[in-house]
PDB file of C-alpha atoms and ligand atoms in Angstrom:
ATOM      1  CA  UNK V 623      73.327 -89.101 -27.556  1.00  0.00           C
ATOM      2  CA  UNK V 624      69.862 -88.279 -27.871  1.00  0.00           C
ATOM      3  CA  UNK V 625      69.041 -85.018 -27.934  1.00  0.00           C
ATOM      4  CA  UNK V 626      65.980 -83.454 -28.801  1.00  0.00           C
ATOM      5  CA  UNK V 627      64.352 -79.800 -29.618  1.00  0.00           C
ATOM      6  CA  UNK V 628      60.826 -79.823 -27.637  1.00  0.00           C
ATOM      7  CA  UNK V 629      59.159 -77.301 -30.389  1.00  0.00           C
ATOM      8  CA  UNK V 630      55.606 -75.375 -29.994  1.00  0.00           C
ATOM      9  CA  UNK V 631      53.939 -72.486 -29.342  1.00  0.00           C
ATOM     10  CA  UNK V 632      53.095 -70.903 -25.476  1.00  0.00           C
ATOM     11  CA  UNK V 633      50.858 -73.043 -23.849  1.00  0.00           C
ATOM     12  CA  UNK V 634      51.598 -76.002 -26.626  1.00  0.00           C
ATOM     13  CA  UNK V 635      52.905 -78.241 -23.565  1.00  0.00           C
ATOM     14  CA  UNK V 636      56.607 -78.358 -23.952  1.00  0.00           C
ATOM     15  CA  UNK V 637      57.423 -77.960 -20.237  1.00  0.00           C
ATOM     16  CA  UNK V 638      54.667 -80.961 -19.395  1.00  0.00           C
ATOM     17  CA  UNK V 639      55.745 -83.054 -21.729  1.00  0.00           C
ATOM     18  CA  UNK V 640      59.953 -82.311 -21.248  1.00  0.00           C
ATOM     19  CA  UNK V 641      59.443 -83.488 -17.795  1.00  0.00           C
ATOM     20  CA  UNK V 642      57.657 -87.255 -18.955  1.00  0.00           C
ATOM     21  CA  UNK V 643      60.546 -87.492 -21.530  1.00  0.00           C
ATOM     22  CA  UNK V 644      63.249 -87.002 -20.011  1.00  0.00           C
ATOM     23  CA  UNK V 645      62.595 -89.042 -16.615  1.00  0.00           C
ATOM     24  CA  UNK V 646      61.896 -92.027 -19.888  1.00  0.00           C
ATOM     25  CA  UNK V 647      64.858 -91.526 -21.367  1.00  0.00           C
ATOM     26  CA  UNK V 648      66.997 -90.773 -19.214  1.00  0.00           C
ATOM     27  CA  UNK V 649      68.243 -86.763 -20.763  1.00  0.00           C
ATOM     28  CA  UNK V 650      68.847 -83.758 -18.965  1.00  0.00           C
ATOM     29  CA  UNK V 651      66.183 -80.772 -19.618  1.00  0.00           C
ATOM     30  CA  UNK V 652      66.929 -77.735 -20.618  1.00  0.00           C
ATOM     31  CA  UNK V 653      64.385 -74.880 -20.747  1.00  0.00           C
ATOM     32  CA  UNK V 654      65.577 -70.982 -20.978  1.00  0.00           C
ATOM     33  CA  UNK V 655      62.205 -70.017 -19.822  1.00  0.00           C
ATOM     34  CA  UNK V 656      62.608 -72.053 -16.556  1.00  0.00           C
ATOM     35  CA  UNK V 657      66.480 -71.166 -16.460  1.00  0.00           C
ATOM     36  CA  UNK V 658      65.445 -66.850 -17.206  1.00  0.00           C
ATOM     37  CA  UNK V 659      62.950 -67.311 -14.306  1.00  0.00           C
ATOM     38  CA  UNK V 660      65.763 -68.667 -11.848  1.00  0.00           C
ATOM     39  CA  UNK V 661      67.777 -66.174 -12.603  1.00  0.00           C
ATOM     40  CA  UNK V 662      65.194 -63.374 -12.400  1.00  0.00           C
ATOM     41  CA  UNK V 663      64.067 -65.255  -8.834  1.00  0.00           C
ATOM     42  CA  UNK V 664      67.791 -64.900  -7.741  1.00  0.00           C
ATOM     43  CA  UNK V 665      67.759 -61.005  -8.805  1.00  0.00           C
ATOM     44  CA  UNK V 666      70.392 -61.328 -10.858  1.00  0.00           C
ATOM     45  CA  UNK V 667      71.638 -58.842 -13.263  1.00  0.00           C
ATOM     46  CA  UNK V 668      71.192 -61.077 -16.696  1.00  0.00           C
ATOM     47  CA  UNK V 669      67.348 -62.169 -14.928  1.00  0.00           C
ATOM     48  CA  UNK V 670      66.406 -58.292 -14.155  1.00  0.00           C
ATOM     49  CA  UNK V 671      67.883 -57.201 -18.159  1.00  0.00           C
ATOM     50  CA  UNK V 672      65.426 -60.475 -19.459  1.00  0.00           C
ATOM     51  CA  UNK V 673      62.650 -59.412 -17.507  1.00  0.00           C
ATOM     52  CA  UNK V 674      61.884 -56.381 -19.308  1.00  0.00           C
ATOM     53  CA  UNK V 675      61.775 -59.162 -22.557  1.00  0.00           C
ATOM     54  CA  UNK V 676      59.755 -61.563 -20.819  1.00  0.00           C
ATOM     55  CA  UNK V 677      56.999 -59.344 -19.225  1.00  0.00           C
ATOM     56  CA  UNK V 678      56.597 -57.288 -22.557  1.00  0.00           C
ATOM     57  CA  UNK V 679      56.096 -61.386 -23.917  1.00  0.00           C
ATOM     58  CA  UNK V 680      58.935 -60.564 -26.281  1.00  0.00           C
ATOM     59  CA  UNK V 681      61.937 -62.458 -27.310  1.00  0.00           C
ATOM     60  CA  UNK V 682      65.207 -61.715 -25.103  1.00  0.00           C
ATOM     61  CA  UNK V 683      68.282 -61.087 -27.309  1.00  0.00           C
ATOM     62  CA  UNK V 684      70.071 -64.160 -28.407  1.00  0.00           C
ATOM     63  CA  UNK V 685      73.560 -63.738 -27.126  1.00  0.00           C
ATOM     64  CA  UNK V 686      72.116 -64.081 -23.632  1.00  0.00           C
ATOM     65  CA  UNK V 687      70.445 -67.089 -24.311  1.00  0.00           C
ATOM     66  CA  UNK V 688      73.285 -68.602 -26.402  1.00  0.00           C
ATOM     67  CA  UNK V 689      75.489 -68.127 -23.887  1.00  0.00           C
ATOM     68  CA  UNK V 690      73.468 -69.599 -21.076  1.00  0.00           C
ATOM     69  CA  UNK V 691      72.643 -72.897 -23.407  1.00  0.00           C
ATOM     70  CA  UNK V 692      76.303 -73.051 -23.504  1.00  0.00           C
ATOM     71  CA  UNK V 693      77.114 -73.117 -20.305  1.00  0.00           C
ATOM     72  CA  UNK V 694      74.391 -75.755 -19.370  1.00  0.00           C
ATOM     73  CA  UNK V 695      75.704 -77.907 -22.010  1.00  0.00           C
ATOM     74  CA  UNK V 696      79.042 -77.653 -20.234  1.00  0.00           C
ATOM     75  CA  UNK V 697      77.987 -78.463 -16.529  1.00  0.00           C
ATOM     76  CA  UNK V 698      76.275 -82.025 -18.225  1.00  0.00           C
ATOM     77  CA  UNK V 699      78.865 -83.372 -20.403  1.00  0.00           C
ATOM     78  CA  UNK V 700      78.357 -87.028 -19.777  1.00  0.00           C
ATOM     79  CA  UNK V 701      74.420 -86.771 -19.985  1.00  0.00           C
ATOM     80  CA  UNK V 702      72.805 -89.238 -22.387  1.00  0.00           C
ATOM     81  CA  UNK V 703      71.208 -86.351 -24.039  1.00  0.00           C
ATOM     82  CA  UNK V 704      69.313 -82.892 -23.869  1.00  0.00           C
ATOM     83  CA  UNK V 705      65.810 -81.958 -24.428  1.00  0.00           C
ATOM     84  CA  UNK V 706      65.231 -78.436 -25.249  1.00  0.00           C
ATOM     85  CA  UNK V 707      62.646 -76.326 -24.751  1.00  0.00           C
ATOM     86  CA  UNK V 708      62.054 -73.273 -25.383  1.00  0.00           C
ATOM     87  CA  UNK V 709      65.688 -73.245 -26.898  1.00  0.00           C
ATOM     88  CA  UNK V 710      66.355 -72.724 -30.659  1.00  0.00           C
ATOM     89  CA  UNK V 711      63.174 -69.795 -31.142  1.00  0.00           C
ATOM     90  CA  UNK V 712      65.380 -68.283 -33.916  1.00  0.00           C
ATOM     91  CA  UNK V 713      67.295 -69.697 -36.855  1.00  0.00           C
ATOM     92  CA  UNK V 714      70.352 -67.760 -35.203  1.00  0.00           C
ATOM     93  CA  UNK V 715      70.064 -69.709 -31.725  1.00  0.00           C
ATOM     94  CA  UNK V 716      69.494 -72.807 -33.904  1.00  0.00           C
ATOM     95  CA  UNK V 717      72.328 -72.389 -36.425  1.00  0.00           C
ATOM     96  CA  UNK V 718      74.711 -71.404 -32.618  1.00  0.00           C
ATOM     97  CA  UNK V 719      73.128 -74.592 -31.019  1.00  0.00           C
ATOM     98  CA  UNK V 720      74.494 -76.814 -34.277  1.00  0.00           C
ATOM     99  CA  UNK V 721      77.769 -75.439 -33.984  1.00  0.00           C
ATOM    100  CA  UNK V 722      77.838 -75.763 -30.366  1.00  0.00           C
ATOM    101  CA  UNK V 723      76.573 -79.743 -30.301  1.00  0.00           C
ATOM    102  CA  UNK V 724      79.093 -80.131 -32.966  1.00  0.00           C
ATOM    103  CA  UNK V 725      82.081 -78.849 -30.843  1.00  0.00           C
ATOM    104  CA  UNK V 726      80.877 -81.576 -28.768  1.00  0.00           C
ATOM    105  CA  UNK V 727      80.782 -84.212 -31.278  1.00  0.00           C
ATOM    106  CA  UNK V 728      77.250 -84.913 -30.976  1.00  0.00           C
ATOM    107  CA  UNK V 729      74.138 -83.471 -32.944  1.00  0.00           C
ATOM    108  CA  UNK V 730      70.041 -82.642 -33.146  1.00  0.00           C
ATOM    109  CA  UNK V 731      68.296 -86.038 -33.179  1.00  0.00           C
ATOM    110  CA  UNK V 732      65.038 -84.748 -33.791  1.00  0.00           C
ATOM    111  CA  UNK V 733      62.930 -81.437 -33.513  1.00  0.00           C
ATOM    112  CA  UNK V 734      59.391 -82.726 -32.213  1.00  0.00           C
ATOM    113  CA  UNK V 735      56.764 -79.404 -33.028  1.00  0.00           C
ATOM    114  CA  UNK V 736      53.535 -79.604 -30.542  1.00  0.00           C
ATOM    115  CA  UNK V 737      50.441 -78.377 -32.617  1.00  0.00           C
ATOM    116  CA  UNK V 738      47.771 -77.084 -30.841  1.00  0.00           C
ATOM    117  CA  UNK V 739      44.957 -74.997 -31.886  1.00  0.00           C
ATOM    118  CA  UNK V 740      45.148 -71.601 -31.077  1.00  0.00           C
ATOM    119  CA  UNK V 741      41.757 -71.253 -28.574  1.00  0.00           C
ATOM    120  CA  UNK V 742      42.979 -74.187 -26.630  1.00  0.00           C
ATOM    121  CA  UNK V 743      46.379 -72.280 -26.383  1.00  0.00           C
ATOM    122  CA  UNK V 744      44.806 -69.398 -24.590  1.00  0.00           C
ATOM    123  CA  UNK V 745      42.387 -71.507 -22.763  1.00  0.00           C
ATOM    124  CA  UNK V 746      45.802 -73.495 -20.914  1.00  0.00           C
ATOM    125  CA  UNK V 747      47.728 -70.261 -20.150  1.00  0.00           C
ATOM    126  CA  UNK V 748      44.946 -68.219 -18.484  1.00  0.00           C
ATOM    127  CA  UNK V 749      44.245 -71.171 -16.694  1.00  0.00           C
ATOM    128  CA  UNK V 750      47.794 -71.231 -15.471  1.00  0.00           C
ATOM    129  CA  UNK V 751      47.625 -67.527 -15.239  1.00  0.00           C
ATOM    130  CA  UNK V 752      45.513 -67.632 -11.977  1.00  0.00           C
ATOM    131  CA  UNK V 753      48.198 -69.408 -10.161  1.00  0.00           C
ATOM    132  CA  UNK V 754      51.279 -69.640 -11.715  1.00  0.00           C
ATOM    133  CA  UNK V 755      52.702 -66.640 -10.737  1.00  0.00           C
ATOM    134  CA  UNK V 756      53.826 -65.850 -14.100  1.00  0.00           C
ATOM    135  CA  UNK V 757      53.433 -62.052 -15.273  1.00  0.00           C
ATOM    136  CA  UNK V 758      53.612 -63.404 -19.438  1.00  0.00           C
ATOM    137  CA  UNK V 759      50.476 -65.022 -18.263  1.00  0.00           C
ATOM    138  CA  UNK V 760      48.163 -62.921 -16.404  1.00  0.00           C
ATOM    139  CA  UNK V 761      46.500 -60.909 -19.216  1.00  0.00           C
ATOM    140  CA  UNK V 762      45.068 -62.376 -23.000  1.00  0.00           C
ATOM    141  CA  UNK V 763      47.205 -59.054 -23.952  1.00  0.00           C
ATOM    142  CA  UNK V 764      50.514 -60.627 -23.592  1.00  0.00           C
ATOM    143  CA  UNK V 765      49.885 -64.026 -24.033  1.00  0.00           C
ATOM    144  CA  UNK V 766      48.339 -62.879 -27.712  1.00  0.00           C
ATOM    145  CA  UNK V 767      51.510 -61.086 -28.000  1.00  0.00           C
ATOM    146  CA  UNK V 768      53.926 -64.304 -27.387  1.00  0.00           C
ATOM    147  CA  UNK V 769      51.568 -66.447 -29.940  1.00  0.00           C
ATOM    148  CA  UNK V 770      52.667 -63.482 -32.717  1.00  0.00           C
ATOM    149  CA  UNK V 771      55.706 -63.518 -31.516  1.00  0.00           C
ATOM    150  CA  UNK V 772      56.099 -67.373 -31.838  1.00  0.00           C
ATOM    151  CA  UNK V 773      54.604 -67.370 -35.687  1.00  0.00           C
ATOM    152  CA  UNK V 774      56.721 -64.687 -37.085  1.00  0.00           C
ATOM    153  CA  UNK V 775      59.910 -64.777 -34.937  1.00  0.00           C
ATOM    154  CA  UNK V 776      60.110 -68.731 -34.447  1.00  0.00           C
ATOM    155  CA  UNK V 777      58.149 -70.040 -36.865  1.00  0.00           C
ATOM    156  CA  UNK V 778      60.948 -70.238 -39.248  1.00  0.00           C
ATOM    157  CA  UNK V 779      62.928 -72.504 -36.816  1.00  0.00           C
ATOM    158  CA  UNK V 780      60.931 -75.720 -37.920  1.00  0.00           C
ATOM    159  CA  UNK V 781      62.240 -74.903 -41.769  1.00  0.00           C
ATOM    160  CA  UNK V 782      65.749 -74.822 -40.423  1.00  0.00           C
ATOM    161  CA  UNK V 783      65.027 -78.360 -38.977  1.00  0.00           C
ATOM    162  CA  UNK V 784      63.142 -79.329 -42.147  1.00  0.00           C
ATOM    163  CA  UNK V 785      65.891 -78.881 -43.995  1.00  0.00           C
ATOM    164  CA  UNK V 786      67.956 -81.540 -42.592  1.00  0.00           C
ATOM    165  CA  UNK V 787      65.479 -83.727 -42.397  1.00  0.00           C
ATOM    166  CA  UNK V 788      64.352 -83.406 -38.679  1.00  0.00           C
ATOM    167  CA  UNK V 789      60.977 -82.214 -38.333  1.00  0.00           C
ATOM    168  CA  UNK V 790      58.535 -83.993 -36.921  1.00  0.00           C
ATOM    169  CA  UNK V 791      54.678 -82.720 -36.635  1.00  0.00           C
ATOM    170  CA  UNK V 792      53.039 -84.112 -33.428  1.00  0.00           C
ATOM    171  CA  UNK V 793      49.151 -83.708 -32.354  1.00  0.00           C
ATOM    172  CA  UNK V 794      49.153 -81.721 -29.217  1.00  0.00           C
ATOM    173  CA  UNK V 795      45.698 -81.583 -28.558  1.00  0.00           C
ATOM    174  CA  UNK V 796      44.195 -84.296 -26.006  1.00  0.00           C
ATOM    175  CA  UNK V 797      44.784 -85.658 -23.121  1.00  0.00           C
ATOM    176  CA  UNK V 798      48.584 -85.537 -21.768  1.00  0.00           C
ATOM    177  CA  UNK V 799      49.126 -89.011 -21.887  1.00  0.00           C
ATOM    178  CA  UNK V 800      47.398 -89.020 -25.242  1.00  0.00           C
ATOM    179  CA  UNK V 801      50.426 -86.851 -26.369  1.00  0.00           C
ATOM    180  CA  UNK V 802      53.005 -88.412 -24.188  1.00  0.00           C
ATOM    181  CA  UNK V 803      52.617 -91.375 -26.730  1.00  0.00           C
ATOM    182  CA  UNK V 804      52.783 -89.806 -29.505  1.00  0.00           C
ATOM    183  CA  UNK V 805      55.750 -88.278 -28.699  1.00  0.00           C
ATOM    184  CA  UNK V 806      57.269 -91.546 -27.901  1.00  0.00           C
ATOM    185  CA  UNK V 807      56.216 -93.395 -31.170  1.00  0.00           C
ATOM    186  CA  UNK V 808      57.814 -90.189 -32.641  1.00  0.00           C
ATOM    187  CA  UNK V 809      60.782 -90.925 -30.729  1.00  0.00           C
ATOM    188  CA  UNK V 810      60.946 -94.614 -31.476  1.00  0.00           C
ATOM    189  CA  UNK V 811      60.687 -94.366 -34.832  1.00  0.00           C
TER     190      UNK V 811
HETATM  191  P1  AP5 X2215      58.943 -69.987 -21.997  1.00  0.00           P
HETATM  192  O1  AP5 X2215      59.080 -70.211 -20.576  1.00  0.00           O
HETATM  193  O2  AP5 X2215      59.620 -70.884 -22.946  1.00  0.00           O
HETATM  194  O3  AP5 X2215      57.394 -69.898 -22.300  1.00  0.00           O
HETATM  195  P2  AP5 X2215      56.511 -70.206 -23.592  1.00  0.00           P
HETATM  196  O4  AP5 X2215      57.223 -70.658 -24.793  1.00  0.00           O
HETATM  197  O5  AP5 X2215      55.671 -68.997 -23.747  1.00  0.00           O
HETATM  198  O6  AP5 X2215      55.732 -71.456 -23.226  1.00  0.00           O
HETATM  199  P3  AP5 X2215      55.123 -71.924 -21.876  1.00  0.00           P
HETATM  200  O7  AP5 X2215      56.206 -72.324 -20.936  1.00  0.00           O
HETATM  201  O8  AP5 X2215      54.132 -70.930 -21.403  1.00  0.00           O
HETATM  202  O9  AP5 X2215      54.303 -73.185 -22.408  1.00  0.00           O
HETATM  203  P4  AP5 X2215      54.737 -74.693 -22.592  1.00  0.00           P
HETATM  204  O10 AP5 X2215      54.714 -75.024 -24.033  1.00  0.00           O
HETATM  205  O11 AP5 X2215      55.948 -75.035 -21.802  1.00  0.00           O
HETATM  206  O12 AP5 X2215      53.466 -75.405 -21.954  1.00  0.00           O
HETATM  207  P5  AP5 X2215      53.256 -75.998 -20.492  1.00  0.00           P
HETATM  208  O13 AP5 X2215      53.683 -77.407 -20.453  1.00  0.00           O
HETATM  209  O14 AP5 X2215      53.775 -75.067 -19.476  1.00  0.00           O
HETATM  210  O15 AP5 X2215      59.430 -68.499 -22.349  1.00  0.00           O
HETATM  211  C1  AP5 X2215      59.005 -67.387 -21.578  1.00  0.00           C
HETATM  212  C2  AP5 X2215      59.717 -66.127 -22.064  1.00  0.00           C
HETATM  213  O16 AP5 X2215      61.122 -66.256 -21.828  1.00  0.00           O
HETATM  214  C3  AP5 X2215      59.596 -65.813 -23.557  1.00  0.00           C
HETATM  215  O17 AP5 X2215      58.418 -65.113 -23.850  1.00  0.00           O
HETATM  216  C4  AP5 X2215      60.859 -64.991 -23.796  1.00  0.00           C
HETATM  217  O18 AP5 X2215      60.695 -63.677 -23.328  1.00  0.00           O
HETATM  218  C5  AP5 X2215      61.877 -65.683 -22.900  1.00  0.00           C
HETATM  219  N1  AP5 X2215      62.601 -66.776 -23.600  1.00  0.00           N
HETATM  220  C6  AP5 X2215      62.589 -68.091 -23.282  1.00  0.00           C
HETATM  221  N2  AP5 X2215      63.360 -68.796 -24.123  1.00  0.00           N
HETATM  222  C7  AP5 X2215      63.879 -67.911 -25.007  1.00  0.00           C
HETATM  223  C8  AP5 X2215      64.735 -68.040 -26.139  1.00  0.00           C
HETATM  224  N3  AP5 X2215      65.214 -69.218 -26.531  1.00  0.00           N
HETATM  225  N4  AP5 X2215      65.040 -66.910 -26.822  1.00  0.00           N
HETATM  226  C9  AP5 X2215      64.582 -65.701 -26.443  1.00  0.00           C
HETATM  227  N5  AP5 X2215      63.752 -65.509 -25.393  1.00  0.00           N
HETATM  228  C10 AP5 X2215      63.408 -66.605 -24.672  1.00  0.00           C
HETATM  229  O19 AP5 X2215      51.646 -76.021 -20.452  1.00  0.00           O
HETATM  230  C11 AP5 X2215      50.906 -74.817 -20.329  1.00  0.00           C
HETATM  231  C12 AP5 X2215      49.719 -75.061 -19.384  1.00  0.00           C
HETATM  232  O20 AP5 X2215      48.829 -76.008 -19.981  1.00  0.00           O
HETATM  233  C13 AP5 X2215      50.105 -75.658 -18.041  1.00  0.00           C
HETATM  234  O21 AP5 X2215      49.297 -75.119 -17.041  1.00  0.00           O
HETATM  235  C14 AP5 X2215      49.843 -77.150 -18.218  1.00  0.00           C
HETATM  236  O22 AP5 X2215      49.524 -77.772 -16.998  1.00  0.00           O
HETATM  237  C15 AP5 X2215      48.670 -77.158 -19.170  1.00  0.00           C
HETATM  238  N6  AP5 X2215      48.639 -78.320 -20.062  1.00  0.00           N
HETATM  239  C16 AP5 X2215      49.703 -78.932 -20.645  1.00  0.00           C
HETATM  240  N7  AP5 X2215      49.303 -79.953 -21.427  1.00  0.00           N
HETATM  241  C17 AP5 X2215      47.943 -79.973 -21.358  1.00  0.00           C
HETATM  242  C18 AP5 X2215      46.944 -80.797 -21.954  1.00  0.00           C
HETATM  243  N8  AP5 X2215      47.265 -81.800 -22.776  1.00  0.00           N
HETATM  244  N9  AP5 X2215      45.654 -80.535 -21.666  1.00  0.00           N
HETATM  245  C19 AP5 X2215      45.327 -79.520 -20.825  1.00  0.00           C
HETATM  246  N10 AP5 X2215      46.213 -78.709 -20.215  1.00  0.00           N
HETATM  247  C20 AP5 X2215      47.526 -78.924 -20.494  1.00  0.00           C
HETATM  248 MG1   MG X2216      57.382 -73.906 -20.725  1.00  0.00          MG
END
C-alpha cells in the first residue's frame, strides 16, 4: 500500500493537493477536517461537541479523531492506500495511527510537509474566507490562532516522522501544478 501523511500548516494546500494525488494514484482520502464538517453539516452529536474546537480554531480532542480515522480505515480495506490530511496533528494521533496501520499489516510510506510562508498562508484563507462558508476562516483572529496552534501543537509531528526516516520537505509556494510535481517527484523517489 501506499499511504501517505499530507503535512502543512492551514492554508498550506493539503486539501488541493490530496484531491490531484489521490485521483493519480489511485488512494482513498482521508481528511478529519472535511469528515468534522460532515458530521457537523448532519447535526450530529460528535460534529456539534467538535464545533466548539473548530470555531475557537483549536485542536478537537484526540480520541474523537482516533476513533473516526479508525473507522474510515475500516470501511476501505482493500484501497491501494490512504492519504491523510489533516490526520496525525499530534504525536499521540500519530503514534495511534502506527499502531492502527500496523493491525492492518501495512505502514506510513511517507509524510510529505507543505511549506509555505506565513503571509501567503493568510493571504489563501481570507481569500477562501469570503466564500467558503467556513467560520475558522472568516476573521485573521482565528486563522492566526490555527497557525499557533499548528507550530506548537503539531509541529512536533514531522520529528515523529523524522525519526523513522519519513520526512520529506516540499516547496509549497507557486503555482498548484508547480507543487503538484513536486509532490510527485517526492513520491517517485
Ligand atoms: P482542517 O480542515 O484540516 O483545516 P486546516 O488544517 O486549518 O487547513 P485547511 O483545510 O484550511 O487548509 P489546507 O492545507 O487543506 O489548504 P487548502 O487546499 O484548503 O481542520 C479544521 C479544524 O478541524 C481544525 O482547526 C481542528 O479544530 C479540527 N481538526 C481537523 N483535524 C484534526 C485533527 N487531526 N485533530 C484535532 N483536530 C482536528 O487551500 C487553502 C486555500 O488556498 C483554498 O482556497 C485553495 O483554493 C487555495 N490554494 C491552494 N493552493 C494554492 C496555491 N498554490 N496558490 C494559491 N492558492 C492556493
Ligand atoms: Mg483542508
Amino acid at each position: 500500500m501506499l499511504n501517505i501523511v499530507l503535512f502543512g500548516p492551514p492554508g498550506a494546500g493539503k486539501g488541493t493537493q490530496s484531491t490531484k494525488v489521490i485521483e493519480k494514484y489511485n488512494l482513498i482520502h482521508l481528511s478529519t477536517g472535511d469528515i468534522l464538517r460532515a458530521e457537523l453539516a448532519a447535526k450530529t452529536e460528535l460534529g456539534i461537541e467538535a464545533k466548539k474546537y473548530m470555531d475557537a480554531g483549536e485542536l478537537v480532542p484526540d480520541e474523537v479523531v482516533i476513533g473516526m480515522i479508525s473507522s474510515k480505515i475500516d470501511e476501505n480495506k482493500d484501497s491501494k492506500g490512504f492519504v491523510f490530511d489533516g490526520f496525525p496533528r499530534t504525536q499521540k494521533q500519530a503514534l495511534a495511527l502506527d499502531r492502527l496501520l500496523k493491525s492492518k499489516n501495512t505502514a506510513i510510506s511517507m509524510m510529505l510537509s507543505l511549506e509555505v510562508e506565513h503571509n501567503e498562508l493568510i493571504k489563501r484563507l481570507l481569500n477562501r474566507g469570503k466564500d467558503s462558508g467556513r467560520a475558522d476562516d472568516r476573521n485573521s483572529e482565528v486563522i492566526e490562532k490555527r497557525i499557533k496552534v499548528y507550530n506548537s501543537e503539531t509541529t512536533p509531528v514531522i520529528e515523529y516522522y523524522d525519526y523513522q526516516n519519513k520526512y520529506k520537505s516540499i516547496a509549497g509556494m507557486g503555482t498548484i501544478d508547480e507543487i503538484f510535481n513536486n509532490l510527485c517527484v517526492a513520491i517517485e523517489s
